Coordinates of C-alpha atoms in Angstrom, one line a residue:
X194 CA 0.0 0.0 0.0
X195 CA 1.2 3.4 -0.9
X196 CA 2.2 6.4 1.4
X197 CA -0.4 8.9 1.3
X198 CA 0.4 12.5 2.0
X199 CA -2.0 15.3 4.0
X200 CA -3.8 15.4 0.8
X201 CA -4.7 11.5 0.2
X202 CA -2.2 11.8 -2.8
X203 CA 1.0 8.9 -3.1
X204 CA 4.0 9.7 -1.8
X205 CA 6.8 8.9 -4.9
X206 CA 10.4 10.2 -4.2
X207 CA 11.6 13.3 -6.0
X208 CA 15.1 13.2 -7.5
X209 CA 17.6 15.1 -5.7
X210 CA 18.1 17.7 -8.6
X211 CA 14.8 18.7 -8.9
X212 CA 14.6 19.3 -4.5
X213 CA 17.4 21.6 -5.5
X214 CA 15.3 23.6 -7.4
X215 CA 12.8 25.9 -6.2
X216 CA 9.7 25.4 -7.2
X217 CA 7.1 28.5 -5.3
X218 CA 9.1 31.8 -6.7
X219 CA 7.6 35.3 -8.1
X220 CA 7.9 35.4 -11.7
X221 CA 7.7 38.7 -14.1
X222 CA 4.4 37.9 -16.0
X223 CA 2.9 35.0 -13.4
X224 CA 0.0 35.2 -11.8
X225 CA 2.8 34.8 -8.3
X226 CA 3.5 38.6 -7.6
X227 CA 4.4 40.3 -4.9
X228 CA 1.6 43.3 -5.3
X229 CA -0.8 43.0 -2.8
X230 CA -4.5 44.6 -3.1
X231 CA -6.1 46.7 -0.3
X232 CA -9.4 46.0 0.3
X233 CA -9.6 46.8 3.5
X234 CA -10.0 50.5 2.2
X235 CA -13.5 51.6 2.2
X236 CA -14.5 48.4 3.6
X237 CA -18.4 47.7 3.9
X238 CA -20.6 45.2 5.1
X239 CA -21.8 44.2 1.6
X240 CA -18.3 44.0 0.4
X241 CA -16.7 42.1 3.5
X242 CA -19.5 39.6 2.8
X243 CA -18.5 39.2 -0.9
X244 CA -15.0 38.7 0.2
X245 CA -15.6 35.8 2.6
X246 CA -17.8 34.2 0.2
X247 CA -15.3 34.4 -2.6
X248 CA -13.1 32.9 -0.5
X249 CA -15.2 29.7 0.7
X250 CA -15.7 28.7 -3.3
X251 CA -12.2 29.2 -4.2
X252 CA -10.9 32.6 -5.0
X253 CA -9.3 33.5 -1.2
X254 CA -6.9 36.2 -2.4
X255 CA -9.1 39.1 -1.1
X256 CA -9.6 37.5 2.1
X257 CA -5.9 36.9 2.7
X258 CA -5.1 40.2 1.4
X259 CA -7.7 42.1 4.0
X260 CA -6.2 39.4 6.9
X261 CA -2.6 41.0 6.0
X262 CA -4.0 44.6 6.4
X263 CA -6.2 43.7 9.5
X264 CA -2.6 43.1 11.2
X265 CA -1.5 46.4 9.8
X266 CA -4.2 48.7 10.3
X267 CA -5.7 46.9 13.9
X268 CA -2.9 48.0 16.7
X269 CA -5.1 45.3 19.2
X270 CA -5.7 42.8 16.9
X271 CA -2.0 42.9 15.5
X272 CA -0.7 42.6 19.0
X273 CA -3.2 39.8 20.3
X274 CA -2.1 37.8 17.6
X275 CA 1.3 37.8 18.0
X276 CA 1.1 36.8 21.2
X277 CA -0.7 33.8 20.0
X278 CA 1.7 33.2 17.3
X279 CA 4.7 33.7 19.4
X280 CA 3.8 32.0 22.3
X281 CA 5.6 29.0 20.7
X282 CA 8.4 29.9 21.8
X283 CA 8.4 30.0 25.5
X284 CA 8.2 26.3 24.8
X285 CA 10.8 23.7 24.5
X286 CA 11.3 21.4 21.2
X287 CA 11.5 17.7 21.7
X288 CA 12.5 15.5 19.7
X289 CA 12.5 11.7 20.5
X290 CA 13.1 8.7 18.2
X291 CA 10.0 6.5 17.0
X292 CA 11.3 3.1 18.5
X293 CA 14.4 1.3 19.7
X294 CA 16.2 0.8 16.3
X295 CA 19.3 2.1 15.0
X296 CA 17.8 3.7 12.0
X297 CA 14.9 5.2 14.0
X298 CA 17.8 7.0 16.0
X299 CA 19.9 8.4 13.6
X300 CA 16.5 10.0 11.9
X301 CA 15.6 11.6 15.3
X302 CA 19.0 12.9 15.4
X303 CA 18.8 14.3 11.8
X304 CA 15.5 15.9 12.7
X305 CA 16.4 17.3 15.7
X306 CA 19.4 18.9 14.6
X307 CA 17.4 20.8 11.7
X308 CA 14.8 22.0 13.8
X309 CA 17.1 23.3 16.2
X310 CA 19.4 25.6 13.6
X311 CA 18.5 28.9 13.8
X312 CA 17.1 29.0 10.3
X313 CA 14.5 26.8 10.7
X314 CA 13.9 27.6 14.4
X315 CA 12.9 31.1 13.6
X316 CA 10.8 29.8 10.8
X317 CA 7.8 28.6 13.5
X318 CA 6.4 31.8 14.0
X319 CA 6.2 31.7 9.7
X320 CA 4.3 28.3 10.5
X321 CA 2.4 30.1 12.8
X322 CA 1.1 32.5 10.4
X323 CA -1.7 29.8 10.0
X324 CA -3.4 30.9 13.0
X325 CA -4.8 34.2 11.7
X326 CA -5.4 32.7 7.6
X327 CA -6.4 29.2 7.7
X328 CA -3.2 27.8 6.4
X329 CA 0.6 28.6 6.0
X330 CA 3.0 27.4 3.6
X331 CA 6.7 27.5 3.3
X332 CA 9.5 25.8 1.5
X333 CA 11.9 23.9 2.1
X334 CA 15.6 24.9 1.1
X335 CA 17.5 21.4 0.2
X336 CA 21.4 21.9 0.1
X337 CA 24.0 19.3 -1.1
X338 CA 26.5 18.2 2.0
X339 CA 28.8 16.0 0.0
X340 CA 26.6 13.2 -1.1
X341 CA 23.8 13.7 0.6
X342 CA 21.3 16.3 0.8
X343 CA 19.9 18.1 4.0
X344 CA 17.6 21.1 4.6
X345 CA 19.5 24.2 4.9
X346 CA 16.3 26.6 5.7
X347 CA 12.5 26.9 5.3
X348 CA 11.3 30.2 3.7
X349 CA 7.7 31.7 3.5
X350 CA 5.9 32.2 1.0
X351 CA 2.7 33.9 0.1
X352 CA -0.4 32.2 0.8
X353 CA -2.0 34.2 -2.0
X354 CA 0.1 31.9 -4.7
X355 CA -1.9 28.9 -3.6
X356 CA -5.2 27.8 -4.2
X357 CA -8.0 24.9 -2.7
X358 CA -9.0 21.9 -5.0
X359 CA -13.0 23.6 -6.1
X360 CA -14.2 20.4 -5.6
X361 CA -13.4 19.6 -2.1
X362 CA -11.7 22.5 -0.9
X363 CA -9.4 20.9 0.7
X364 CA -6.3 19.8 -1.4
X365 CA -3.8 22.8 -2.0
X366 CA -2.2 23.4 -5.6
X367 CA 0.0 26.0 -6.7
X368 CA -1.4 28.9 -8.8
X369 CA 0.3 28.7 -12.0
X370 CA -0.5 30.4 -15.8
X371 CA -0.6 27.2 -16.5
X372 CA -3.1 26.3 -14.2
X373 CA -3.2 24.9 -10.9
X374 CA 0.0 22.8 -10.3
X375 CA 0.3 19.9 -7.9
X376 CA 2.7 20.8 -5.0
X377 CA 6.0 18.5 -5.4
X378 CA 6.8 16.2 -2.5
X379 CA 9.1 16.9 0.1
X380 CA 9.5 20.5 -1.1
X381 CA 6.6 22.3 1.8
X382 CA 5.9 22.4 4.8
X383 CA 2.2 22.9 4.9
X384 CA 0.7 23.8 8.5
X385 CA -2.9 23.9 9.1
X386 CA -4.3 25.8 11.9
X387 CA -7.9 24.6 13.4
X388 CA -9.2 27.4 15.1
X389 CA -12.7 25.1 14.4
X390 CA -13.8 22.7 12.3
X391 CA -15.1 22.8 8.7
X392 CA -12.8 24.0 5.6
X393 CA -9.0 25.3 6.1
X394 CA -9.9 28.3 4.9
X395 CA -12.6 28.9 7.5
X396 CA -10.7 28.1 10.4
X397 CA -8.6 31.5 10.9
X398 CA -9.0 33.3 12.7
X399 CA -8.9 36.2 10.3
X400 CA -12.3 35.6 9.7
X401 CA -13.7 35.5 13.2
X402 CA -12.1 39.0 13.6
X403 CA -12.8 40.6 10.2
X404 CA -16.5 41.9 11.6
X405 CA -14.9 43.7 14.6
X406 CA -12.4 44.8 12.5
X407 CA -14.7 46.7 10.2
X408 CA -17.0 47.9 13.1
X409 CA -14.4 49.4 15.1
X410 CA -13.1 51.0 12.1
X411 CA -16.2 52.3 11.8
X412 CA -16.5 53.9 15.6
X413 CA -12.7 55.0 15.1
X414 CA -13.8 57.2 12.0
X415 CA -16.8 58.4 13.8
X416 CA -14.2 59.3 16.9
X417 CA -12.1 61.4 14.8
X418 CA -15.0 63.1 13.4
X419 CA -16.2 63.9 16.6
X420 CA -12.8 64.7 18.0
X421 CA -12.1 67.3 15.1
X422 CA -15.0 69.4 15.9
X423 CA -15.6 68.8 19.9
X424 CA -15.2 71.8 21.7
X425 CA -15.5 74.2 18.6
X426 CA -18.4 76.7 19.3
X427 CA -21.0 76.8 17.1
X428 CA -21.1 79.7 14.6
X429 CA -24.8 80.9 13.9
X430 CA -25.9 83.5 11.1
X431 CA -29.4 84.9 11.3
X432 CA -30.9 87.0 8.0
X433 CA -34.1 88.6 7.7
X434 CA -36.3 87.6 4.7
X435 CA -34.8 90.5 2.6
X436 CA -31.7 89.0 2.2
X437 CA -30.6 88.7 -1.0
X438 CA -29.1 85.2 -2.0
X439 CA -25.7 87.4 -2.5
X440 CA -26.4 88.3 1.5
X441 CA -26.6 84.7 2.5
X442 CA -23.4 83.8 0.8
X443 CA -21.6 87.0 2.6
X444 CA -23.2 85.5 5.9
X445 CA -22.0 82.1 5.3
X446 CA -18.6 83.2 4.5
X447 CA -18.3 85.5 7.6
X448 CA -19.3 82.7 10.1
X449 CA -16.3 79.9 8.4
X450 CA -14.4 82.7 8.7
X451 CA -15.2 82.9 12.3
X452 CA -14.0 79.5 12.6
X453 CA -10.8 79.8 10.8
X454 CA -9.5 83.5 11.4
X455 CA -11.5 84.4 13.9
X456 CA -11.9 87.4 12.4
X457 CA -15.1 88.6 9.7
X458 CA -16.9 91.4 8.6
X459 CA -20.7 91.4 7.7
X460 CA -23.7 93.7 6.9
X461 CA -25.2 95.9 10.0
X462 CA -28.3 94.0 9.5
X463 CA -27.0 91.0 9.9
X464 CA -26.5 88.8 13.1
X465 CA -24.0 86.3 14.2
X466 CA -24.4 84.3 17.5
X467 CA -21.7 82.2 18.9
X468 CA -23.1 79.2 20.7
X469 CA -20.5 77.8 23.3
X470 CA -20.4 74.0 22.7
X471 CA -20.8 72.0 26.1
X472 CA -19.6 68.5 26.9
X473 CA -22.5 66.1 26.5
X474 CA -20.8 62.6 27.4
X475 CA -20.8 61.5 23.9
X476 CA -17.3 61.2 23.9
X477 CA -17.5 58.1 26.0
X478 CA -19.4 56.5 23.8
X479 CA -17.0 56.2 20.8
X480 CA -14.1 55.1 23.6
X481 CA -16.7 52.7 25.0
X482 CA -17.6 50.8 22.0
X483 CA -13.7 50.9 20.4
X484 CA -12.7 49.3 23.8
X485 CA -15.5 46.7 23.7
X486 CA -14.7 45.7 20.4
X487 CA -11.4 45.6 21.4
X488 CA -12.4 43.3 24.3
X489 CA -14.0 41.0 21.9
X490 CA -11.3 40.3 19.6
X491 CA -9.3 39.4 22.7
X492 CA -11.8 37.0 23.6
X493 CA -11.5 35.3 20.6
X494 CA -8.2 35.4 19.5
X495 CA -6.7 34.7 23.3
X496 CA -9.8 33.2 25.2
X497 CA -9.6 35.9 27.8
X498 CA -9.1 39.8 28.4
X499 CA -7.7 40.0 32.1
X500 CA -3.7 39.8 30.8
X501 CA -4.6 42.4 27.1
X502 CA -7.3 44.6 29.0
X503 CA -7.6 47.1 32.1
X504 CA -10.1 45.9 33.7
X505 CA -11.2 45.8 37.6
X506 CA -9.6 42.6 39.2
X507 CA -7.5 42.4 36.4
X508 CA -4.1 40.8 37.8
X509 CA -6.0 38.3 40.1
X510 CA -8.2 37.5 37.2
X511 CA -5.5 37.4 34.9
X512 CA -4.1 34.5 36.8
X513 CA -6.9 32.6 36.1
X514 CA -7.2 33.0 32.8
X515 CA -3.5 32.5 31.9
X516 CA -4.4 28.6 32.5
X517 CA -7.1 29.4 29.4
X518 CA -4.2 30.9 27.5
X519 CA -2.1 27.8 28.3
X520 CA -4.7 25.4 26.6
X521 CA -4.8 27.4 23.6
X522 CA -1.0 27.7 23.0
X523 CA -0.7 23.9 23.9
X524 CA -3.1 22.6 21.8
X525 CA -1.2 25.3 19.2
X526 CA 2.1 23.6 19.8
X527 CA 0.3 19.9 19.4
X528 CA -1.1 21.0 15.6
X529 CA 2.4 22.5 14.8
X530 CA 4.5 19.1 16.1
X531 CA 2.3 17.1 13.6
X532 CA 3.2 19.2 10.9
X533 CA 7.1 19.2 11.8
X534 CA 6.4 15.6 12.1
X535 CA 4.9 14.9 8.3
X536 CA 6.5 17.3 6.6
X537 CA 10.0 18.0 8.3
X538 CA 10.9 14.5 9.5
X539 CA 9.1 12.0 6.8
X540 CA 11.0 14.3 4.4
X541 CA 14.6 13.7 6.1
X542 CA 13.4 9.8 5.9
X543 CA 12.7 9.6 2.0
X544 CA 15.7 11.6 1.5
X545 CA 18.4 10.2 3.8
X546 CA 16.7 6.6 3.7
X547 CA 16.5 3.9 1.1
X548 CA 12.9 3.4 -0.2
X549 CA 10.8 1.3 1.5
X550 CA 12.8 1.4 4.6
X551 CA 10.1 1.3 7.2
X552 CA 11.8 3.8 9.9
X553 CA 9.8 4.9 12.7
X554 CA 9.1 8.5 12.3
X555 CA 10.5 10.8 15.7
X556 CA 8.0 11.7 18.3
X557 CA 7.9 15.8 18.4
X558 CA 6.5 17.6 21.0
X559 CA 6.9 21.0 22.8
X560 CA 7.0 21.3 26.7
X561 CA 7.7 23.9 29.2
X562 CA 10.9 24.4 30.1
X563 CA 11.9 22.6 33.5
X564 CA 11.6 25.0 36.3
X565 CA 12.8 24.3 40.0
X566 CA 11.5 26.6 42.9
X567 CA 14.9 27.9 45.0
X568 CA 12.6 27.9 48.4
X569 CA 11.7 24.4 48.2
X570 CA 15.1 23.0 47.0
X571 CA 16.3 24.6 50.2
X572 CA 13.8 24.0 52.6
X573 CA 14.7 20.1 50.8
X574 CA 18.0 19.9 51.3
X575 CA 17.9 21.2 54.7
X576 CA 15.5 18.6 55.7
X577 CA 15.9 16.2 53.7
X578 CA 15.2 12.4 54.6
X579 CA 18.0 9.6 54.8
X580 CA 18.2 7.6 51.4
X581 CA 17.8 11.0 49.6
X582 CA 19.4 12.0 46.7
X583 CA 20.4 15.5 45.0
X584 CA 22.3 16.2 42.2
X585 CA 24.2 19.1 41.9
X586 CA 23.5 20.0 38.8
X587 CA 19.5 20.7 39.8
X588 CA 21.3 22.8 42.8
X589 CA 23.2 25.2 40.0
X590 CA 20.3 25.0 37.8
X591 CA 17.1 26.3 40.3
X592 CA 19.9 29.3 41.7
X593 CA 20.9 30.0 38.4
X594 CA 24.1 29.5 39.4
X595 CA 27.5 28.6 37.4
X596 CA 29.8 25.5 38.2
X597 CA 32.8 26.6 39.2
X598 CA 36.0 25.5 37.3
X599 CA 38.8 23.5 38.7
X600 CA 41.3 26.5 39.2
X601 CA 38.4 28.9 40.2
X602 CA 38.3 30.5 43.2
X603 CA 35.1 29.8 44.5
X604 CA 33.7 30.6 48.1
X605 CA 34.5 28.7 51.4
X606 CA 32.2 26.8 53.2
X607 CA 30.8 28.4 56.6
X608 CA 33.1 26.1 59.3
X609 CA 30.6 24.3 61.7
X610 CA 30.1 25.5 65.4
X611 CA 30.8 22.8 67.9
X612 CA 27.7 22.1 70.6
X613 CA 28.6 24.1 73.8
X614 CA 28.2 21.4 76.8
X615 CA 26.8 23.5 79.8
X616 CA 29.0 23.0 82.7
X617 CA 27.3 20.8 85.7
X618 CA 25.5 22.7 88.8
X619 CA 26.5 21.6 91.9
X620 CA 24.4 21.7 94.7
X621 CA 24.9 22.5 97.9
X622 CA 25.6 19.1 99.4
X623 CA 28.5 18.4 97.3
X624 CA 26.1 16.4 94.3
X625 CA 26.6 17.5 90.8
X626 CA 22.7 17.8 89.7
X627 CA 20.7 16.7 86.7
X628 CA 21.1 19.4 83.3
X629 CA 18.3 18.6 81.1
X630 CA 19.0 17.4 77.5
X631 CA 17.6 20.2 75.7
X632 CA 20.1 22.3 76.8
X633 CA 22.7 20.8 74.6
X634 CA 22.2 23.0 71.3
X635 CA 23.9 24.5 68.8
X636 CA 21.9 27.4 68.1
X637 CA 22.3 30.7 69.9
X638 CA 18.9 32.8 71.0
X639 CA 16.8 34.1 68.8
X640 CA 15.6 36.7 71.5
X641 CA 15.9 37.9 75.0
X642 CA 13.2 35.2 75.8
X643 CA 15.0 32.1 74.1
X644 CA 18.2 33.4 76.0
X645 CA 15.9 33.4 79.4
X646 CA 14.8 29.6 79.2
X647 CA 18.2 28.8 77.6
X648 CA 20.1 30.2 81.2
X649 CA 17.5 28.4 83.3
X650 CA 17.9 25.6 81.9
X651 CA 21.8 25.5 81.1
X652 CA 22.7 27.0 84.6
X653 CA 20.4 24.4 86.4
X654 CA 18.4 26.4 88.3
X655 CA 15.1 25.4 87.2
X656 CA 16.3 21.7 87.7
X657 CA 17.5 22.7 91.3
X658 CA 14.4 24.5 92.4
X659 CA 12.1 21.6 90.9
X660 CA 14.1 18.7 92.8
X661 CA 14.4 20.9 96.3
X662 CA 10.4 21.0 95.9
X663 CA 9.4 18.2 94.2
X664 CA 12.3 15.9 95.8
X665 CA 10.0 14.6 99.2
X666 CA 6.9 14.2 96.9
X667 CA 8.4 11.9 94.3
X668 CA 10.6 10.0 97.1
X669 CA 7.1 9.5 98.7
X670 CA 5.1 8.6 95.9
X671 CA 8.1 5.7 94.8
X672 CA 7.7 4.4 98.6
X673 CA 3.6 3.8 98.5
X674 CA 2.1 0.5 98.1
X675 CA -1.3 1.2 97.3
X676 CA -3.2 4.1 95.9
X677 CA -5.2 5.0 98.9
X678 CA -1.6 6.3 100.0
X679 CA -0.7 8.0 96.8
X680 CA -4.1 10.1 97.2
X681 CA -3.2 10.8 100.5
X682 CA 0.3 12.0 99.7
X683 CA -0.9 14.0 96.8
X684 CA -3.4 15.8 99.2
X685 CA -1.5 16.6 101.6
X686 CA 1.0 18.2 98.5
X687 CA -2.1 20.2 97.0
X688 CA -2.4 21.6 100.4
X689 CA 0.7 22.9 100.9
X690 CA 1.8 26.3 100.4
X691 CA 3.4 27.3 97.5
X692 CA 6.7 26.8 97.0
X693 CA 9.9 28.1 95.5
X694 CA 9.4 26.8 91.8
X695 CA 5.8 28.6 91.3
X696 CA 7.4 31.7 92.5
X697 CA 10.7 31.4 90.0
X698 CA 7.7 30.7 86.9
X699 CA 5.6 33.5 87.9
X700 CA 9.4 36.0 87.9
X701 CA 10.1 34.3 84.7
X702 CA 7.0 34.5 82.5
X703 CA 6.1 38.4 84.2
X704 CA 9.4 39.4 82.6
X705 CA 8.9 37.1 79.0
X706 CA 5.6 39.2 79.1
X707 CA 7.3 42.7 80.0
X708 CA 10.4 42.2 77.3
X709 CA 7.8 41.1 74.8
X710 CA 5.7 44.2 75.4
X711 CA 8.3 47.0 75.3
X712 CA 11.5 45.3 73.5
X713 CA 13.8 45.5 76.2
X714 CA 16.0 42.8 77.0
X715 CA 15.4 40.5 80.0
X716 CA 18.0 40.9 83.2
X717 CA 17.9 38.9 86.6

C-alpha cells in the first residue's frame, strides 16, 4: 500500500536535482507577484460579505489580502495575535526517536538537529502565520552536503500563490498560468491551523475577527469626526427675509471665517451668534464601543481579556485565565508538532533513507521548560530524609548558578560551630545535679526570651528549684504500696503552700511578658 500524503495523494520520491530547485518563486508575467491589493479600504458590510464568500468557493486572495491589512491597520488585533503566534516559543522542542532501532535513532538525530538551527527555528512563527489565515506554507531549502542532501532553511511564502482543490476544498495546488500545479513532494511544509472545524480556509481566525475589525473601524472614523469638531463653538448667522441670496453667501462666508481667522466682517443688519459648545458625554461613547470591540477580539483570539485589557480585578483575574491561554498555546504547539512531524521528519526519511525502509518516524513535542523553585530546593536539602538524593546539577540549575572550574576561586564553606556542653550545677551538698538534655544546642537565642529559658535551663536552676520542691513528693510517691496512700500523699501536696518553683515561673513569665511588650531585653 502506498504512502499517502496530507492530501490522500501517493508519496513517490523526487530526485535530488529537482529538490534543489525551487519550485514556489515570483515570476515577471505569473500570476505569483508580490503586489498586494487593499481591500480593507473603504471596507463595507456588503463587500466584506463578498470577500468571505469568494473565498469559501475558491478565490481567497481578497480574504488573505484584508487578513494581512487587518494586522496592519488593527494595533489590538496585531498585537493579540502575536502573542498567539509567538507563544511557541516559551516552549521547548523535543525530539525523540519512533522506536528502539538504530535507523529510527539516527532519523531523530537528523531531525532534531534541523529543527534546532536557527534558520529553521525562527521559521515557527512563519508556521504560525496559520493561526490568523487558515493555512501557511513555506518551502523547504535542500542543500548538497557531499553526497547527501539536507535542509539548509524553510522560507515563507505567500499564501495568495496557492489555491484549494474547487471540488473539495481541501487539497492545495500552486497557482500557476498554466493552471493549478500539484505541489512537489518533500518540497513544503504545509501547517494547518484549526481554530474550528469545517474548511481550512474557514478556520482563521482572520475571519472571526474581520466583523470587529470593520465595526471598530467604523467607531474610530466616527471618533475622529467627533474629535475634530468637539469643543468648537457653534457659529450661527441669522438673516431677515430681505436678504438677497448674494447676502446669505456673505453671511456664510463671515461665520467659516469665524471658525478659521476668527476674524469677519458682515452687513449691520446682519447677526452672528456664537453658541459655546458643552460637553454632552458622547465622547464616551465612541471610547466605549472601540474598547468593547477591542475586548471581543481578545476574547476570541486569546480566550480571555484579564492579561490584554484594564479591567477591575485584572491581575488576580488574569491568573486565572493565563491557564485558558495555556490550553490554547498547547493545543497550538500539538497541531504544529504534527506538521514538523509529516512534513520535516518524513522528508529527512525519503531523503536520507533507502525506499521502502520502514523507519519509525520521531515523536515531536513541545514542553515547558523545567523550572525548580529555590525555596523548596532549600527548605529540601535542609530537611531532607536519609536515602535521599540530590544532584548538583539541579542545585546550579534552580539558583541559576554557574559551576565553578577546577582552578576557580570559589567561596569557602561556613566552618561548623561545635555544641557548647553547659557546665554541671553543683548543689549544695556536694552532688553534681541533673542538666536537662535540651540544653545541649547548637543554636544561639533568637531573642531575650529564648536566652531566658536557655540560662534556666543551662545553669540548672530550674532543675534545682524543681528537685528541692518536688524531691519529698516523688521519694514518697516511689515508697507507696497502694493508691489510697498515693491520694493521700498528693493531698496533703495540693495543700501545701506554694513553694519556691511557682514563684521562680511567675518572675520568669512576668518578665517574658514585659520584654515582649516593650522590646527590652530580660536581666535577673
Amino acid at each position: 500500500m502506498p504512502v499517502l500524503d496530507q492530501f490522500g495523494r501517493p508519496v513517490q520520491r523526487v530526485p535530488d536535482n529537482t529538490l534543489l530547485e525551487r519550485q514556489a518563486v515570483p515570476a515577471l508575467g505569473s500570476v505569483r507577484q508580490i503586489q498586494s491589493g487593499h481591500p480593507a479600504d473603504g471596507l463595507t458590510p456588503l463587500r466584506l460579505a463578498a470577500i468571505l464568500r469568494e473565498a469559501e468557493t475558491g478565490d481567497a486572495t481578497a480574504y488573505l489580502e484584508l487578513a494581512e491589512q487587518m494586522e496592519e491597520k488593527d494595533l489590538h488585533y496585531s498585537a493579540v495575535l502575536g502573542v498567539r503566534k509567538r507563544a511557541i516559543r516559551a516552549l521547548d522542542l523535543h525530539v525523540e526517536p519512533g522506536d528502539d532501532s538504530a535507523a529510527a535513532g539516527e532519523l531523530a538525530e537528523m531531525t532534531r538537529n534541523v529543527l534546532h538551527s536557527s534558520g529553521v527555528r525562527t521559521s515557527l512563527i512563519d508556521m504560525m502565520d496559520a493561526i490568523g489565515k487558515g493555512y501557511s506554507v513555506c518551502e523547504i531549502v535542500w542543500e548538497r552536503n557531499g553526497r547527501e542532501l539536507t535542509i539548509a532553511d524553510i522560507d515563507w511564502v505567500d499564501p495568495r500563490w496557492f489555491e484549494f482543490d474547487r471540488d473539495n476544498g481541501r487539497h492545495l495546488y500552486l497557482r500557476d498560468n498554466a493552471g493549478p500545479q500539484p505541489l512537489r513532494t518533500d518540497s513544503y511544509v504545509i501547517h494547518m491551523a484549526k481554530a474550528k472545524s469545517g474548511l481550512p480556509i474557514r478556520g482563521g481566525l482572520a475571519r472571526l475577527a474581520a466583523w470587529a475589525f470593520m465595526f471598530k473601524n467604523f467607531t474610530v472614523k466616527d471618533w475622529a469626526i467627533f474629535c475634530e469638531a468637539y469643543g468648537h463653538p457653534l457659529r450661527l448667522g441669522k438673516y431677515d427675509s430681505s436678504a438677497t441670496p448674494a447676502d446669505r453667501q456673505t453671511l456664510l462666508r463671515a461665520v467659516r471665517q469665524i471658525g478659521v481667522d476668527m476674524a469677519a466682517i458682515v452687513p449691520k443688519s446682519m447677526e452672528v451668534e456664537i453658541v459655546n459648545g458643552s460637553a454632552t458625554g458622547a465622547e464616551a461613547l465612541y471610547e466605549g464601543k472601540g474598547r468593547w470591540w477591542d475586548e471581543q477580539l481578545s476574547k476570541g483570539v486569546l480566550g480571555q481579556v484579564a492579561t490584554t485589557d484594564a479591567i477591575a480585578g485584572g491581575h488576580a483575574v488574569g491568573k486565572i485565565h493565563e491557564n485558558v491561554r495555556d490550553d490554547i498555546r498547547d493545543a497550538d504547539a500539538e497541531q504544529l508538532a504534527a506538521t514538523l512531524q509529516r512534513d520535516i521528519a518524513g522528508a529527512l526519511r525519503r531523503v536520507a533513507f533507502p525506499s521502502g525502509a520502514n523507519v519509525a518516524l520521531p515523536n515531536i513535542r513541545f514542553a515547558l521548560p523545567e523550572a525548580l523553585d529555590p525555596d523548596l530546593l532549600l527548605r529540601l536539602i535542609e530537611r531532607r530524609p536519609p536515602g535521599l538524593r540530590i544532584a548538583t546539577a539541579d542545585v546550579y540549575r534552580a539558583f541559576s548558578l554557574r559551576k565553578p572550574e577546577e582552578d576557580e576561586e570559589v567561596l569557602a564553606e561556613p566552618a561548623a560551630s561545635a555544641p557548647e556542653t553547659p557546665p554541671a550545677k553543683v548543689s549544695p551538698g556536694g552532688e553534681a545535679t541533673r542538666i536537662a538534655a535540651s540544653a545541649v544546642t547548637g543554636r544561639a537565642p533568637v531573642d531575650s526570651i529564648d536566652d531566658l529559658v536557655g540560662r534556666l535551663i543551662a545553669e540548672g536552676d530550674m532543675q534545682m528549684t524543681a528537685d528541692g520542691e518536688f524531691g519529698a513528693l516523688i521519694e514518697a510517691l516511689r515508697r507507696a504500696t497502694t493508691m489510697e496512700e498515693v491520694q493521700d500523699i498528693l493531698g496533703a501536696f495540693v495543700g501545701a503552700a506554694p513553694g519556691p518553683l511557682r514563684d521562680l515561673l511567675s518572675r520568669s513569665t512576668l518578665a517574658s511578658r514585659l520584654a515582649g511588650e516593650v522590646g527590652a531585653a530580660i536581666r535577673d
